[in-house]
Short mmCIF file of C-alpha atoms in Angstrom, two decimals:
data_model
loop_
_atom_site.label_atom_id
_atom_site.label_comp_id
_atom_site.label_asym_id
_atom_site.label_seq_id
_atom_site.Cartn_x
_atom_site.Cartn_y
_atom_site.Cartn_z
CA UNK A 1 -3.35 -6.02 -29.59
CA UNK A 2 -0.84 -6.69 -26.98
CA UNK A 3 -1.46 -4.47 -23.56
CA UNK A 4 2.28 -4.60 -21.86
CA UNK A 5 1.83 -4.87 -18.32
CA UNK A 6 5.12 -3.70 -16.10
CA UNK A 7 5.42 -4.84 -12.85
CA UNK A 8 7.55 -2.32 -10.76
CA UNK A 9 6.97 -2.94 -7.36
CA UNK A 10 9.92 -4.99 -5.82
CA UNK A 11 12.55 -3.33 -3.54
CA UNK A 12 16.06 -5.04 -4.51
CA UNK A 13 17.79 -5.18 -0.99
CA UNK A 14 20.98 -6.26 -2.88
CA UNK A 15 21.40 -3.13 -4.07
CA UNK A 16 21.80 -1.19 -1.04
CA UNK A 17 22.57 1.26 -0.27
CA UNK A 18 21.40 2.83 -3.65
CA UNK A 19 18.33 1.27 -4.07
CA UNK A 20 16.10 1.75 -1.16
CA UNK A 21 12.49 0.78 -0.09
CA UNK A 22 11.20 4.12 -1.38
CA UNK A 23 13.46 4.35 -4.46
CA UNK A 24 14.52 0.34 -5.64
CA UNK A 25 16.81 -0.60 -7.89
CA UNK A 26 13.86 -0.38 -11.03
CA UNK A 27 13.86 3.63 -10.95
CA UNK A 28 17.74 4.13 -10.47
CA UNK A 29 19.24 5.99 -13.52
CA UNK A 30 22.10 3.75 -13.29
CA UNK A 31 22.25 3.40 -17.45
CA UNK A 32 23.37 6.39 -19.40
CA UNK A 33 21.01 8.18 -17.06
CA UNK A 34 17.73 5.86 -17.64
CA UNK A 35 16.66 3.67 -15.30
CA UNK A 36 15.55 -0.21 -15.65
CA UNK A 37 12.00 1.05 -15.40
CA UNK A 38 12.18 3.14 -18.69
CA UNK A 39 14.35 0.87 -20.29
CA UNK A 40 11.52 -1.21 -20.27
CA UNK A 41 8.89 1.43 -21.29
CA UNK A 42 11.13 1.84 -24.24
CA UNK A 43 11.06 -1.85 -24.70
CA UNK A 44 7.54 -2.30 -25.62
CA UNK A 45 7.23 1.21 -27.24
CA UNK A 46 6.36 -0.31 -30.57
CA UNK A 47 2.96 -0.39 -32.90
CA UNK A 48 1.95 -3.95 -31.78
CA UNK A 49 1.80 -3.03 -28.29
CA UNK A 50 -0.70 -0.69 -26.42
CA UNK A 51 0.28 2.15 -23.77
CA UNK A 52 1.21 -0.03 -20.75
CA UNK A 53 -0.44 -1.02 -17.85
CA UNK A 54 1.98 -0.12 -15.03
CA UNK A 55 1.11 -2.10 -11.48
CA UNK A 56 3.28 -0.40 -8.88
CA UNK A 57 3.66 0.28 -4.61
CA UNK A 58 1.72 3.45 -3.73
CA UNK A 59 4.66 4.93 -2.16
CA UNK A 60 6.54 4.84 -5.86
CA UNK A 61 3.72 7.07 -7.51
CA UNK A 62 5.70 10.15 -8.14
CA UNK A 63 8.64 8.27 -9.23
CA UNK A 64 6.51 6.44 -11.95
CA UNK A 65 4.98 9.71 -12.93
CA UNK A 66 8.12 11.43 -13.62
CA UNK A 67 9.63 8.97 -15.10
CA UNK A 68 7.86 8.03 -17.92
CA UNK A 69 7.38 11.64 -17.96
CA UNK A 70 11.35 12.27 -18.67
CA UNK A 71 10.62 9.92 -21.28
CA UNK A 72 7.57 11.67 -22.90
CA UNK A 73 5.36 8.74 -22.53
CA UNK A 74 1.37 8.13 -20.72
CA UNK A 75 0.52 4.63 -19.42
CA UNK A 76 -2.89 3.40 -20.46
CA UNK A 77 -3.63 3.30 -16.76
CA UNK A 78 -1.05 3.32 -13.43
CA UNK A 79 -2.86 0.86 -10.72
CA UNK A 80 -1.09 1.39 -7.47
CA UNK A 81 -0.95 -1.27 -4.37
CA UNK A 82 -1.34 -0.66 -0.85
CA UNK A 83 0.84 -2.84 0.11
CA UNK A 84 2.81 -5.95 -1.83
CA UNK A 85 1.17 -8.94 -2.60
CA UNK A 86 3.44 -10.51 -4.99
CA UNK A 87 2.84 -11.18 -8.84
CA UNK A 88 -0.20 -13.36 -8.91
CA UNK A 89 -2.89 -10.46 -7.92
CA UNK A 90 -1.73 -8.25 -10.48
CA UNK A 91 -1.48 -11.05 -12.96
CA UNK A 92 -5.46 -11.22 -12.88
CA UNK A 93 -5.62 -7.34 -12.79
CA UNK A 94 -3.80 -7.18 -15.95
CA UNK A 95 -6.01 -9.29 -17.61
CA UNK A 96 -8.80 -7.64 -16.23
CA UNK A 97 -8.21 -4.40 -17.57
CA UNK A 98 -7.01 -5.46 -20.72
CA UNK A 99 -10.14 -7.50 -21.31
CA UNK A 100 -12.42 -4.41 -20.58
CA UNK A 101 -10.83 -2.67 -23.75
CA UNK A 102 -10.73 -5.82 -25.53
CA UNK A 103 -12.12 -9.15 -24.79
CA UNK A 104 -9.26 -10.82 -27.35
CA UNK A 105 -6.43 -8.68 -25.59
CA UNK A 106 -2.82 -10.72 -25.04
CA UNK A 107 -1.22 -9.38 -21.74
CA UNK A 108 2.90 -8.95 -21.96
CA UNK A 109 3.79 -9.21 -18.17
CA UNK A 110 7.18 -7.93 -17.67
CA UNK A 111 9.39 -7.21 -14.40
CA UNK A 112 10.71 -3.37 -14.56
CA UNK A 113 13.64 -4.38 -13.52
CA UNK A 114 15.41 -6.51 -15.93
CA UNK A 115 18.16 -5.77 -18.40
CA UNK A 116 17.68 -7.26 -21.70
CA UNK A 117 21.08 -6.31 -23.60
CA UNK A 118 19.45 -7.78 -27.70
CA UNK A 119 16.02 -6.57 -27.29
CA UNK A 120 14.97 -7.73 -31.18
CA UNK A 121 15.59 -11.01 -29.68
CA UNK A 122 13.34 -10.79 -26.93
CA UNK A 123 10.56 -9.33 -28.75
CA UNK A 124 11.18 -11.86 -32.08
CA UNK A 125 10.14 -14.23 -29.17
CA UNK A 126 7.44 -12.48 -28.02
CA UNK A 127 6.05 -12.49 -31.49
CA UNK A 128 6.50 -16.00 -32.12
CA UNK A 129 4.86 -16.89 -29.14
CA UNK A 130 1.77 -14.94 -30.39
CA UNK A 131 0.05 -17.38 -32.28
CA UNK A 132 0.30 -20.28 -28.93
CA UNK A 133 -1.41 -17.28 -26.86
CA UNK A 134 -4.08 -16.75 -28.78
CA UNK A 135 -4.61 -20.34 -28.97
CA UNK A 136 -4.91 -20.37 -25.06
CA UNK A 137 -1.22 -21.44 -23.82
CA UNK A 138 0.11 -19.31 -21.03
CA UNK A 139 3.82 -18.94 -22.43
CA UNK A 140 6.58 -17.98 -20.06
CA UNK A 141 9.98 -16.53 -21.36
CA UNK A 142 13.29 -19.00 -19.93
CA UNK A 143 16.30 -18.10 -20.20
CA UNK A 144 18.81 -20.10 -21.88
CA UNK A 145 21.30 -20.51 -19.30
CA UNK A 146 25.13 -19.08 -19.24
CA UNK A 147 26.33 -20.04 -16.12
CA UNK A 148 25.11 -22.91 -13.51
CA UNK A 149 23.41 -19.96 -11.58
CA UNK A 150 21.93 -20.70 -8.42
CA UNK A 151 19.99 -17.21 -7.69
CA UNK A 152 17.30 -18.45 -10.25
CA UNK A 153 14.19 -20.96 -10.13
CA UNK A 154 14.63 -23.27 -13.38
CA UNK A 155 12.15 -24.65 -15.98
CA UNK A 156 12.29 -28.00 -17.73
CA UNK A 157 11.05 -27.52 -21.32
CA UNK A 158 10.11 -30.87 -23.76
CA UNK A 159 13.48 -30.87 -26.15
CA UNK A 160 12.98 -29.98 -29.30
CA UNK A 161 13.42 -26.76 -32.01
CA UNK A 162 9.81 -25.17 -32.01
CA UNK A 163 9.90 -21.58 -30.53
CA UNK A 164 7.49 -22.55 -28.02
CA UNK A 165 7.32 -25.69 -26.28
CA UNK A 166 5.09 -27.65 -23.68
CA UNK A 167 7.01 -27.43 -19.94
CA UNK A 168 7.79 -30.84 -18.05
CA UNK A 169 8.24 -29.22 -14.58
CA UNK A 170 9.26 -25.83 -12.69
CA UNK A 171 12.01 -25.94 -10.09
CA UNK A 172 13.11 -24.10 -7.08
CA UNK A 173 16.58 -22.63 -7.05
CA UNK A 174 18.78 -25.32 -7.28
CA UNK A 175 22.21 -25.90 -4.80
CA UNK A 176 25.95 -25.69 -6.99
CA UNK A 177 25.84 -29.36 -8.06
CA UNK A 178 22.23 -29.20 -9.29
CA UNK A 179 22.46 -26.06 -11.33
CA UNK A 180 25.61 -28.03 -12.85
CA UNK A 181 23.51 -30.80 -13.58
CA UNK A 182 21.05 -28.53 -15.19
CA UNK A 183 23.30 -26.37 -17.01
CA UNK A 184 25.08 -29.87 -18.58
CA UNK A 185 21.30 -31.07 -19.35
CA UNK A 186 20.41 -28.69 -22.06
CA UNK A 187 16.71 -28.98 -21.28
CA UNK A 188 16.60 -26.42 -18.34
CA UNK A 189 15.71 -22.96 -18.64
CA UNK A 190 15.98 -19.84 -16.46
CA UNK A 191 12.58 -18.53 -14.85
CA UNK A 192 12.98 -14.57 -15.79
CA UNK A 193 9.07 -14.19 -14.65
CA UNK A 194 8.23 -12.99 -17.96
CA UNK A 195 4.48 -14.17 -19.42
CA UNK A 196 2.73 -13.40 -22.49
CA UNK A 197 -1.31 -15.12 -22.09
CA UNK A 198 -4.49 -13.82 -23.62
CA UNK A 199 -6.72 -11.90 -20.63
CA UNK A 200 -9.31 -14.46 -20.91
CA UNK A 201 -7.10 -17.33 -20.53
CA UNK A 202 -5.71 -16.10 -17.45
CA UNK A 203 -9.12 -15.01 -16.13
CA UNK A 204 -10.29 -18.84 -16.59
CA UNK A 205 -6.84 -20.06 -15.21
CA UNK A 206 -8.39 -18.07 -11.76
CA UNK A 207 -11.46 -19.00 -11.83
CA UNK A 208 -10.38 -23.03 -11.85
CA UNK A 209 -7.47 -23.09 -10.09
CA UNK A 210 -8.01 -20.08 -7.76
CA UNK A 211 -11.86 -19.43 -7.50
CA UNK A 212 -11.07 -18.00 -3.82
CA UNK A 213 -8.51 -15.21 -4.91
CA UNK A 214 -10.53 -14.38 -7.86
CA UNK A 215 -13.68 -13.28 -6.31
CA UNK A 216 -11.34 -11.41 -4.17
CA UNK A 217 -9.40 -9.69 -6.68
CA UNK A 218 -12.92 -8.85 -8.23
CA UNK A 219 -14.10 -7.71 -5.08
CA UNK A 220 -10.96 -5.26 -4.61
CA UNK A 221 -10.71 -4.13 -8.39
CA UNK A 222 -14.64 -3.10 -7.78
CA UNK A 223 -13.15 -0.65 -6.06
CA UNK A 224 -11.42 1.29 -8.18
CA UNK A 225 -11.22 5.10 -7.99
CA UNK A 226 -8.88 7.78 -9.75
CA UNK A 227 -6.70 9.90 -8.08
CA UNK A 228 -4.43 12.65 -9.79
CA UNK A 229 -2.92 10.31 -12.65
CA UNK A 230 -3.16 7.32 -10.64
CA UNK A 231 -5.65 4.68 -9.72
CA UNK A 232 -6.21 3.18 -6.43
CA UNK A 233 -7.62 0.55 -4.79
CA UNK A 234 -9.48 0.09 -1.17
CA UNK A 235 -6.42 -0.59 1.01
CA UNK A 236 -8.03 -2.46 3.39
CA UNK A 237 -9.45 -4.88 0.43
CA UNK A 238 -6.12 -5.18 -1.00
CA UNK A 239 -4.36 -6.03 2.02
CA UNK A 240 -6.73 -9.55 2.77
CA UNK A 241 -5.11 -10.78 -0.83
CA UNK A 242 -3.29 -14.11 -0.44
CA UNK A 243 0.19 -13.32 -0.50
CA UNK A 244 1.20 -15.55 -3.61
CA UNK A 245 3.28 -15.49 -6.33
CA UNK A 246 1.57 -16.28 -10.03
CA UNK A 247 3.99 -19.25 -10.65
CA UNK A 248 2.53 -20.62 -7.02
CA UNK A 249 -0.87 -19.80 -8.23
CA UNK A 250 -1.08 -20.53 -11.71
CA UNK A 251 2.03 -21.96 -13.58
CA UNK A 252 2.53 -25.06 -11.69
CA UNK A 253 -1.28 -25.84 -11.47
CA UNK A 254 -2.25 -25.37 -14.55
CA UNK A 255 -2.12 -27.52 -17.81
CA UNK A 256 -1.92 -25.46 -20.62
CA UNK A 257 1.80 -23.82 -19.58
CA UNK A 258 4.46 -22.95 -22.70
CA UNK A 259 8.02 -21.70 -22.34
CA UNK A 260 9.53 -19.93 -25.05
CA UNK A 261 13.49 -20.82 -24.50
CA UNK A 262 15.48 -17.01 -25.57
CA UNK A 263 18.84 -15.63 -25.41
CA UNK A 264 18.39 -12.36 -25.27
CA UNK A 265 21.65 -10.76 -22.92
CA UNK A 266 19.23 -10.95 -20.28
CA UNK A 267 19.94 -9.91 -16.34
CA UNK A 268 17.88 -9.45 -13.62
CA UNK A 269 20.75 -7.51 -12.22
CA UNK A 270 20.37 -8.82 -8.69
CA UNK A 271 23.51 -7.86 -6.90
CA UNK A 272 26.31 -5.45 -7.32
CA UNK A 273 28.58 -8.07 -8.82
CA UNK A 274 25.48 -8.42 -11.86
CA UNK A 275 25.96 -4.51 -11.99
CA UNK A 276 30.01 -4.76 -12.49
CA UNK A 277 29.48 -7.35 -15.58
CA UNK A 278 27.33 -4.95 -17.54
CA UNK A 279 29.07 -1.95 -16.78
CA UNK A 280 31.96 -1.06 -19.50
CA UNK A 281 35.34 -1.60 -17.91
CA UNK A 282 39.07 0.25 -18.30
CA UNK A 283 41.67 -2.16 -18.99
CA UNK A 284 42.00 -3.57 -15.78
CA UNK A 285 38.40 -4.64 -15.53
CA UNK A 286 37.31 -1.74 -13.32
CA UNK A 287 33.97 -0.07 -13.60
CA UNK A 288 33.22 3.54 -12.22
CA UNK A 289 29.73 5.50 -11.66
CA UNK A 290 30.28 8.78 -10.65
CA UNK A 291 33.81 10.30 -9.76
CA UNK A 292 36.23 7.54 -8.74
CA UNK A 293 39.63 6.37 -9.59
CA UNK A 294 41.77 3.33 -9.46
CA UNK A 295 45.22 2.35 -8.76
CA UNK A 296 47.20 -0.71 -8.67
CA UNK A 297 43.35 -2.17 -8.52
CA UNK A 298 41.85 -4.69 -10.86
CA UNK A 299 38.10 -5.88 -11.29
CA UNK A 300 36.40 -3.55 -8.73
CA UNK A 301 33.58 -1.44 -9.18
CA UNK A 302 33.04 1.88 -7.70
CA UNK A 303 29.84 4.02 -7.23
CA UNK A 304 30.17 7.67 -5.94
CA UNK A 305 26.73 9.79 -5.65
CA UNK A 306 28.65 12.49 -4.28
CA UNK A 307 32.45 13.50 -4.42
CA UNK A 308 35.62 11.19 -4.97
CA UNK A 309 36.38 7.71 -4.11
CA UNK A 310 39.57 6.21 -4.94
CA UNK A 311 40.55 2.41 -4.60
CA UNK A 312 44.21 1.31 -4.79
CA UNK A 313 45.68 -1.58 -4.47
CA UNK A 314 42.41 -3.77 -4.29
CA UNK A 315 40.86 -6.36 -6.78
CA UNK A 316 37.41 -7.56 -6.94
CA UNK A 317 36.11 -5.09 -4.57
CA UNK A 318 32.85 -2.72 -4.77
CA UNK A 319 32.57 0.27 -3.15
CA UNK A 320 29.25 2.16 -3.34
CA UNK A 321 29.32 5.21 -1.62
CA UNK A 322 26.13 7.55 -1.27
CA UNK A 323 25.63 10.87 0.66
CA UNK A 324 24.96 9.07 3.84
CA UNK A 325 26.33 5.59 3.57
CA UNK A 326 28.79 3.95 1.97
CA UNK A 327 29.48 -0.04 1.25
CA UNK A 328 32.42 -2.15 1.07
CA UNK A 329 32.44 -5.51 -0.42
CA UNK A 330 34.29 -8.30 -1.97
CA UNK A 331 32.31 -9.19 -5.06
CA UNK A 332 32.12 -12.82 -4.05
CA UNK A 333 30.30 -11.24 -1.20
CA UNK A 334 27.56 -9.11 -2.84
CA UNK A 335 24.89 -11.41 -2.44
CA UNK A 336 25.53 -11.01 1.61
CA UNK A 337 24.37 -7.34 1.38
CA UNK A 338 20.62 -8.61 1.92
CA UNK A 339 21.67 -10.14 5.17
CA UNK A 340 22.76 -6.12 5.83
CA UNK A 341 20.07 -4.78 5.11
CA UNK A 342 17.82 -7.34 7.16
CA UNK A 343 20.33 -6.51 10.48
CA UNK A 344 19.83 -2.54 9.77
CA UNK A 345 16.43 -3.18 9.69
CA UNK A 346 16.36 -4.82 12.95
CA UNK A 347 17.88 -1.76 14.08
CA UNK A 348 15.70 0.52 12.67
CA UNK A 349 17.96 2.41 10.56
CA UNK A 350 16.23 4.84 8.08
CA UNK A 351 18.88 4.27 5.50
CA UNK A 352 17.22 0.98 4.61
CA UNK A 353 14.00 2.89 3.99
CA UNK A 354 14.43 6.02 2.74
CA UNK A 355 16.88 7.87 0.06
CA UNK A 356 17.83 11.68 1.18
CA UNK A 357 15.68 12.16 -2.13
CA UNK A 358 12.38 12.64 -1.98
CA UNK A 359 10.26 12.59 -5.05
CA UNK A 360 6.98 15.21 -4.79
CA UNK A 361 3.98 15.55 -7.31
CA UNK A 362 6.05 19.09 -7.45
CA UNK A 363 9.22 18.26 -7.29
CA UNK A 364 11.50 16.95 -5.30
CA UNK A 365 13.26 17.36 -1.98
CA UNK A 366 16.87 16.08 -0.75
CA UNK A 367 18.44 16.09 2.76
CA UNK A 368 22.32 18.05 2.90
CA UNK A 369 22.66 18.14 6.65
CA UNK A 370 20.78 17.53 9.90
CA UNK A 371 21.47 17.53 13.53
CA UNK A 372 19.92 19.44 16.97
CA UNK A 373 17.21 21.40 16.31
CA UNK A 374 18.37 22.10 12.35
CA UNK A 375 17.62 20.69 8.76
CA UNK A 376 19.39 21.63 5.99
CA UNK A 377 17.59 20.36 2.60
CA UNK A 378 17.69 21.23 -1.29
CA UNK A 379 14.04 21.77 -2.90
CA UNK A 380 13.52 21.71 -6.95
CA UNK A 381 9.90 23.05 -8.26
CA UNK A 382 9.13 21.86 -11.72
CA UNK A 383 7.43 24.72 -13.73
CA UNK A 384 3.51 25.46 -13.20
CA UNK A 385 4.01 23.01 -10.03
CA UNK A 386 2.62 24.31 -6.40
CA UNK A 387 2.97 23.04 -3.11
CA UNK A 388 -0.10 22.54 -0.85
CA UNK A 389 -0.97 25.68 1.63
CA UNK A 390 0.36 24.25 5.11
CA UNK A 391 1.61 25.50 8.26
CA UNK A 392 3.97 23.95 10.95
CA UNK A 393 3.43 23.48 14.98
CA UNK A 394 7.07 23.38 15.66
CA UNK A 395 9.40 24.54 13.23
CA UNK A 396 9.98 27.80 11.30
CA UNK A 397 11.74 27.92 7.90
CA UNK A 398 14.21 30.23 5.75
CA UNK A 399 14.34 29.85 1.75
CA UNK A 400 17.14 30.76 -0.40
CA UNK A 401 16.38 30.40 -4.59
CA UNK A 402 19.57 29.29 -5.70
CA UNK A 403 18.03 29.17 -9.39
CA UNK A 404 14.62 30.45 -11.33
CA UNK A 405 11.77 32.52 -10.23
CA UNK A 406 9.45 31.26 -7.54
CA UNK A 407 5.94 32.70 -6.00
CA UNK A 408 5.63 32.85 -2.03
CA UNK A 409 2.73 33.33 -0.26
CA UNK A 410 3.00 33.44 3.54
CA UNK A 411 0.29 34.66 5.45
CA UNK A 412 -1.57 35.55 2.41
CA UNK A 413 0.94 38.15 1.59
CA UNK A 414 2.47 36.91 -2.27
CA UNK A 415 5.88 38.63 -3.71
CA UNK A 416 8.39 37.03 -5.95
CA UNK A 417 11.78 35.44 -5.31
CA UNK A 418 14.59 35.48 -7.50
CA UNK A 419 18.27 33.95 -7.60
CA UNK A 420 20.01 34.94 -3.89
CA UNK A 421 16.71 36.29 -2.67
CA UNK A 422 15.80 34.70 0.73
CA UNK A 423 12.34 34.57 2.56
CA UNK A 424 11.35 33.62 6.29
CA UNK A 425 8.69 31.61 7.56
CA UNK A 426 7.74 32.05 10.67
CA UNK A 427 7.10 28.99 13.10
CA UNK A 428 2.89 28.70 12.44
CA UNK A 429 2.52 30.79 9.30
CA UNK A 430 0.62 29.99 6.58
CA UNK A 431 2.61 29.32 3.34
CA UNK A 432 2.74 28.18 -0.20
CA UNK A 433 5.14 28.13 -3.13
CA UNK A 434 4.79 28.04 -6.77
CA UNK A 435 6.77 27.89 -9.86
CA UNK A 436 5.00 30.26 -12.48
CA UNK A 437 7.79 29.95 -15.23
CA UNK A 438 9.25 28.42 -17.93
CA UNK A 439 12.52 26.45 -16.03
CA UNK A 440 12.77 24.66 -12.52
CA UNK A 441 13.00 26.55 -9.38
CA UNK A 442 15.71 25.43 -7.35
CA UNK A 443 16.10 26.52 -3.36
CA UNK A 444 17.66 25.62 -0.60
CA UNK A 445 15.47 25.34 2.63
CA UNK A 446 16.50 25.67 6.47
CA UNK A 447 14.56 24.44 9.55
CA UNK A 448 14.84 24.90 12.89
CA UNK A 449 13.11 24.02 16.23
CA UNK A 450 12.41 21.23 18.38
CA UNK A 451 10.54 18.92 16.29
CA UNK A 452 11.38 19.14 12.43
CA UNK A 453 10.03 15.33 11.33
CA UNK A 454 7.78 15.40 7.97
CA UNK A 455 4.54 14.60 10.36
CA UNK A 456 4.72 18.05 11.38
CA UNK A 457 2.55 19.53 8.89
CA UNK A 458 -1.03 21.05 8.90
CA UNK A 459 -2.93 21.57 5.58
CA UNK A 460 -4.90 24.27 4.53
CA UNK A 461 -7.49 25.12 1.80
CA UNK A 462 -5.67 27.30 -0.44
CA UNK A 463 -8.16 30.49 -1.42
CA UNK A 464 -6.28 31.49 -4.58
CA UNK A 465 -7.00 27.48 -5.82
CA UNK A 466 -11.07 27.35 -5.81
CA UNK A 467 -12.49 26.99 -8.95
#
């Protein structure tokens, strides 16, 4: 049995100012209203895989729960990390877990975020590379090349016309005239970070080559405890993990490394500009998500979250415009929107961090307005879902239901709240809502006072919950 194991923790600055630190690029529905992350779920939903292992930041929890919810499907197990620590810890985990349901178990480690246009060419490699698993090879997936890219590390395979094939030699991302060189060569390979081993193999691979990291790995995973849906880890633990990347840690080092060579549409989707080439296009090469229109403009892209955006008289430009920011760029320029990113950071801008949506175990919650002493914000309630008991030191509140049926409880006093029926919570007061029906509840919540930041909140024990 193969146990997939998707990697969704990475961030993708690039994509700013959509994808965020607490919602990256992996969980944006930017594809007929998927997102990379369930593209891939769909990927290896097939009888020769198991339910997947899904490795993931702590602070994406809810957005991995509700999304392979939308999707109908249950990981095997969802491991979440304290904090990032690259590819080679959860490598080993992988392998761990797998082995524990079956000490002959191949691991299928995949990056959520990658586009992979022919998928029955990806996974006829995958297959083929089966048998050189088993047999103890660690096989990684290249890339046959398109373009002499220089946003990608290369791999030098041994010529020849076997599926899988010994590699000569991994390389860092190359300059222009390199990645020419490599691209006229024929023998080098795009490193998409995609691995197919058997759990023992890579369990041995750790033991030799990195006996230090793998006593701590199976120091932290000895430490495992459930929570909700998810599993978790000691943070403190986690955090003393070496920092290091499995190709770092593993690949290079070790001497039974395969690459199967494939050509299967494949994009990491790294920038903007990656975005524009997937996207379908009008007839001047223009590419719209959301509500946007074009004049006199040829080979832009445009992304509204929110309203209208029209471009005239521009070519090659992106605009990306969501409800509180909004980016301009030339497309030869899209790689530059890192360097953004890292200045706002400096700055401590929250629009680096966080989206005005905010995914809850309940729901969700997004941001309209703000400003002195007032927040304006949309709530939605999924059915059966109930929000802690709590109470605030310095702010009261007013709900509106726009849509749906929701319980209140303030004060221990319950009623029910239908469309254009309001409720006010007093600064202090005790209060809870749930969603007893059938459809989500959807409100729209004011605050006021002096201090209205999330930290404001004091939990109770909610009576009506003991069991």
């Amino acid at each position: 049995m193969i146990f997939p194991c998707i990697l969704s923790g990475g961030v993708g600055s690039r994509l700013w100012p959509l994808s965020r630190t607490d919602r990256p690029k992996q969980f944006l529905p930017l594809f007929g209203g998927e997102s990379l992350f369930q593209k891939t779920c769909r990927r290896i939903d097939r009888p020769e895989f198991a339910a997947p292992i899904v490795i993931g930041s702590n602070g994406h929890r809810f957005l991995i729960g509700e999304q392979l919810s939308e999707l109908g499907k249950d990981a095997q197990l969802i491991l979440l990390e304290p904090v990032g620590r690259n590819t080679a810890p959860p490598a080993l985990m992988a392998a761990m877990i797998a082995a524990e349901e079956d000490p002959d178990a191949l691991v299928l480690l995949l990056p959520s975020d990658h586009l992979v246009g022919k998928e029955e060419v990806f996974l006829a490699a995958v297959n083929e590379a089966v048998p050189s698993a088993q047999r103890g090879q660690i096989v990684t997936f290249g890339i046959q090349p398109t373009e002499p890219n220089t946003g990608y590390g290369y791999i030098r395979v041994t010529p020849g016309s076997e599926p899988v094939r010994p590699v000569e030699a991994f390389v860092e991302k190359p300059d222009a005239d390199r990645a020419e060189a490599f691209l006229k060569d024929g023998s080098y390979v795009w490193n998409a970070g995609i691995f197919l081993f058997s759990a023992k193999t890579m369990i041995e691979a750790f033991k030799e080559l990195q006996p230090s990291l793998y006593s701590d790995i199976v120091a932290v995973m000895a430490t495992r405890h459930g929570d909700l849906d998810f599993t978790r880890l000691d943070e403190e633990a986690f955090a003393g993990l070496d920092n290091i990347s499995i190709d770092y840690a593993i690949m290079e080092k070790a001497d039974n490394v395969s690459c199967a060579p494939v050509s299967p549409d494949w994009d990491d989707l790294g920038s903007w500009s990656a975005i524009w080439t997937v996207l379908e296009k009008d007839a001047e090469g223009n590419s719209a998500l959301g509500d946007a229109r074009f004049l006199n403009s040829s080979d832009c892209l445009a992304y509204v979250d929110r309203g209208l955006v029209s471009v005239i008289g521009l070519k090659d430009v992106m605009v990306i415009a969501t409800t509180d920011s909004v980016l301009v760029a030339h497309k030869d320029s899209a790689q530059d929107v890192k360097t953004v990113v890292e200045q706002l950071k400096a700055e401590g801008r929250d629009e680096v961090d966080h989206h005005p949506r905010v995914y809850k175990p309940w729901g969700y919650t997004e941001r309209i307005n703000s400003g002195d002493r007032f927040a304006v914000q949309s709530m939605m309630i999924k059915p059966g879902k109930r929000l802690s008991l709590q109470s605030h030191l310095h702010r009261a509140e007013h709900w509106v239901v726009v849509s749906g049926t929701v319980e209140i409880t303030i004060n221990g006093k319950t009623s029910l709240l239908t469309e254009n029926q309001s409720a006010y919570v007093p600064l202090g007061a005790q209060h809870t809502l749930h969603n007893p029906g059938k459809i989500p509840v959807r409100m729209i919540e004011i605050q006021s006072g002096t201090y209205l930041a999330e930290d404001d909140i004091l939990r109770h024990t909610d009576p009506s919950q003991k069991t």
